[in-house]
Amino acid sequence: LEEEEMKCLNCGSSKYIAKKIDYQYIESGLSNMRLKGVTEFRCQDCDETEVVIPQIAKLHEFLACSLSEKQTPLLPQEFRFLRKHLGYSSEDFSKKIGVTKFTVSRWENAKQKIEPAAERLLRLMIATSRPVERYPEEVFPSEPHDNRPLKLSLQLKRSQWVSQ
Ligand SMILES: [Zn+2]
């Protein structure tokens, strides 16, 4: 990230002071997530601050994985984080697990105790799924007889498998 290219969202100034800080990541919806050593830019003209969080997708993957392995029951905010991490709206998720969207809403707003079976199912979905970008019915090809094996050429780069 080029500091020179950054402009203050508040006043448009490009005079920034960068500083490494520990940051409470409340934007995640999780109340107790601390990111160590992220960069905070402070505008020298209006004092507005902006925090840059690198590799957000990997961060969320890590958070979701950690939550799914939590030894104690999921809190409503954690349940919501995992449901959103999977890419489901509360309505889609409720259909997926066979409850009403009002039930999911009450769980996530702490108005009703989360059903233990639903919590286990959500953890299992995290453990076995990647976040959904498309639903399976949208993924199926329009040509039903196209049954060729999926073809990929993969290379390990910086400990990530990437398609070439
Ligand atoms: Zn500013």
Short mmCIF file of C-alpha atoms and ligand atoms in Angstrom, two decimals:
data_model
loop_
_atom_site.label_atom_id
_atom_site.label_comp_id
_atom_site.label_asym_id
_atom_site.label_seq_id
_atom_site.Cartn_x
_atom_site.Cartn_y
_atom_site.Cartn_z
CA LEU A 1 0.00 0.00 0.00
CA GLU A 2 1.40 3.35 -1.03
CA GLU A 3 0.93 5.92 1.67
CA GLU A 4 1.32 8.70 -0.88
CA GLU A 5 -1.70 7.45 -2.84
CA MET A 6 -4.01 7.45 0.13
CA LYS A 7 -6.43 10.30 0.52
CA CYS A 8 -8.33 11.12 3.69
CA LEU A 9 -11.97 10.13 3.23
CA ASN A 10 -12.95 13.01 5.46
CA CYS A 11 -10.98 15.97 4.08
CA GLY A 12 -9.12 14.68 1.00
CA SER A 13 -5.72 15.42 2.46
CA SER A 14 -2.90 13.06 1.60
CA LYS A 15 -0.77 13.93 4.61
CA TYR A 16 -0.81 10.81 6.74
CA ILE A 17 1.11 9.40 9.63
CA ALA A 18 1.24 5.60 9.63
CA LYS A 19 1.47 3.70 12.86
CA LYS A 20 1.30 0.01 13.86
CA ILE A 21 -1.49 -0.57 16.35
CA ASP A 22 -3.48 -3.34 18.00
CA TYR A 23 -7.01 -3.07 16.69
CA GLN A 24 -10.34 -4.20 18.10
CA TYR A 25 -12.03 -5.61 14.99
CA ILE A 26 -15.63 -4.65 15.81
CA GLU A 27 -16.59 -4.50 12.10
CA SER A 28 -16.54 -8.31 12.15
CA GLY A 29 -19.57 -8.25 14.43
CA LEU A 30 -17.48 -10.12 16.98
CA SER A 31 -16.86 -8.20 20.13
CA ASN A 32 -13.56 -9.63 21.19
CA MET A 33 -11.29 -9.86 18.18
CA ARG A 34 -7.93 -8.17 18.41
CA LEU A 35 -5.69 -7.69 15.42
CA LYS A 36 -2.10 -7.09 16.38
CA GLY A 37 0.22 -4.85 14.42
CA VAL A 38 -2.19 -3.54 11.77
CA THR A 39 -1.48 -0.14 10.24
CA GLU A 40 -3.44 2.90 11.24
CA PHE A 41 -3.21 6.00 9.07
CA ARG A 42 -3.94 9.27 10.82
CA CYS A 43 -4.73 12.34 8.74
CA GLN A 44 -2.49 15.22 9.76
CA ASP A 45 -5.05 17.79 8.67
CA CYS A 46 -8.29 16.59 10.28
CA ASP A 47 -7.14 13.82 12.64
CA GLU A 48 -9.38 11.21 10.94
CA THR A 49 -8.01 7.68 11.24
CA GLU A 50 -8.22 4.73 8.90
CA VAL A 51 -7.11 1.20 9.69
CA VAL A 52 -5.92 -1.10 6.94
CA ILE A 53 -6.60 -4.80 7.49
CA PRO A 54 -4.67 -6.98 5.07
CA GLN A 55 -5.83 -10.41 3.80
CA ILE A 56 -9.40 -10.03 5.07
CA ALA A 57 -10.66 -13.22 3.41
CA LYS A 58 -7.94 -15.28 5.08
CA LEU A 59 -8.61 -13.53 8.35
CA HIS A 60 -12.33 -14.38 8.17
CA GLU A 61 -11.48 -17.96 7.23
CA PHE A 62 -9.33 -18.18 10.31
CA LEU A 63 -12.01 -16.63 12.53
CA ALA A 64 -14.69 -18.99 11.17
CA CYS A 65 -12.47 -22.02 11.67
CA SER A 66 -11.61 -20.96 15.20
CA LEU A 67 -15.27 -20.35 16.07
CA SER A 68 -16.35 -23.69 14.66
CA GLU A 69 -13.87 -25.39 16.99
CA LYS A 70 -14.86 -23.35 20.04
CA GLN A 71 -15.24 -25.54 23.12
CA THR A 72 -18.21 -23.63 24.52
CA PRO A 73 -21.61 -22.82 22.97
CA LEU A 74 -21.66 -20.22 20.21
CA LEU A 75 -22.89 -16.78 21.20
CA PRO A 76 -25.57 -15.11 19.04
CA GLN A 77 -22.96 -12.81 17.44
CA GLU A 78 -20.77 -15.82 16.66
CA PHE A 79 -23.66 -17.73 15.17
CA ARG A 80 -24.42 -14.70 12.95
CA PHE A 81 -20.77 -14.36 11.90
CA LEU A 82 -20.61 -18.01 10.82
CA ARG A 83 -23.93 -17.86 8.99
CA LYS A 84 -22.80 -14.74 7.10
CA HIS A 85 -19.38 -16.28 6.50
CA LEU A 86 -21.10 -19.10 4.63
CA GLY A 87 -22.72 -16.44 2.45
CA TYR A 88 -26.29 -17.09 3.54
CA SER A 89 -28.94 -14.52 4.27
CA SER A 90 -30.88 -15.40 7.40
CA GLU A 91 -33.80 -16.41 5.18
CA ASP A 92 -31.70 -18.72 2.97
CA PHE A 93 -30.03 -20.20 6.02
CA SER A 94 -33.36 -20.82 7.74
CA LYS A 95 -34.59 -22.72 4.65
CA LYS A 96 -31.34 -24.68 4.53
CA ILE A 97 -31.69 -25.95 8.10
CA GLY A 98 -35.49 -26.18 8.19
CA VAL A 99 -36.58 -23.46 10.60
CA THR A 100 -38.30 -20.12 10.03
CA LYS A 101 -36.30 -16.96 9.42
CA PHE A 102 -37.85 -15.55 12.60
CA THR A 103 -36.26 -18.36 14.58
CA VAL A 104 -32.83 -17.57 13.13
CA SER A 105 -33.42 -13.90 13.88
CA ARG A 106 -34.36 -14.65 17.49
CA TRP A 107 -31.25 -16.80 17.93
CA GLU A 108 -28.98 -14.09 16.53
CA ASN A 109 -30.63 -11.38 18.60
CA ALA A 110 -30.38 -13.42 21.80
CA LYS A 111 -34.15 -13.53 22.17
CA GLN A 112 -34.22 -17.34 22.09
CA LYS A 113 -31.63 -19.95 23.04
CA ILE A 114 -29.87 -21.31 19.96
CA GLU A 115 -30.96 -24.87 19.24
CA PRO A 116 -27.93 -27.11 19.99
CA ALA A 117 -28.60 -29.18 16.85
CA ALA A 118 -28.64 -26.02 14.71
CA GLU A 119 -25.40 -24.87 16.25
CA ARG A 120 -23.73 -28.19 15.52
CA LEU A 121 -25.05 -28.14 12.00
CA LEU A 122 -23.66 -24.64 11.44
CA ARG A 123 -20.25 -25.70 12.79
CA LEU A 124 -20.34 -28.73 10.53
CA MET A 125 -21.22 -26.55 7.54
CA ILE A 126 -18.19 -24.37 8.33
CA ALA A 127 -15.97 -27.41 8.64
CA THR A 128 -17.11 -28.91 5.35
CA SER A 129 -17.96 -25.92 3.17
CA ARG A 130 -16.35 -23.07 1.46
CA PRO A 131 -18.34 -19.82 1.57
CA VAL A 132 -21.08 -20.04 -1.06
CA GLU A 133 -20.86 -17.63 -3.96
CA ARG A 134 -23.44 -19.49 -5.99
CA TYR A 135 -26.08 -22.00 -5.07
CA PRO A 136 -25.69 -25.53 -6.44
CA GLU A 137 -28.65 -25.18 -8.81
CA GLU A 138 -26.89 -22.19 -10.41
CA VAL A 139 -23.63 -24.08 -10.68
CA PHE A 140 -25.05 -27.01 -12.61
CA PRO A 141 -24.30 -26.64 -16.32
CA SER A 142 -27.16 -26.00 -18.71
CA GLU A 143 -26.03 -29.01 -20.75
CA PRO A 144 -27.03 -31.98 -18.53
CA HIS A 145 -25.04 -34.57 -20.48
CA ASP A 146 -21.79 -32.73 -20.11
CA ASN A 147 -20.18 -35.16 -17.67
CA ARG A 148 -16.52 -34.55 -18.31
CA PRO A 149 -14.29 -34.60 -15.22
CA LEU A 150 -13.42 -31.20 -13.82
CA LYS A 151 -10.08 -30.14 -15.29
CA LEU A 152 -7.71 -28.03 -13.25
CA SER A 153 -4.04 -27.17 -13.39
CA LEU A 154 -2.86 -26.23 -9.95
CA GLN A 155 0.35 -24.81 -8.61
CA LEU A 156 1.44 -24.21 -5.06
CA LYS A 157 2.37 -20.57 -4.61
CA ARG A 158 3.28 -19.11 -1.25
CA SER A 159 1.60 -22.10 0.42
CA GLN A 160 -1.68 -21.54 -1.48
CA TRP A 161 -2.93 -23.76 -4.25
CA VAL A 162 -3.76 -21.65 -7.28
CA SER A 163 -5.31 -22.54 -10.62
CA GLN A 164 -3.10 -21.77 -13.62
ZN ZN B 1 -8.40 14.45 6.82
#
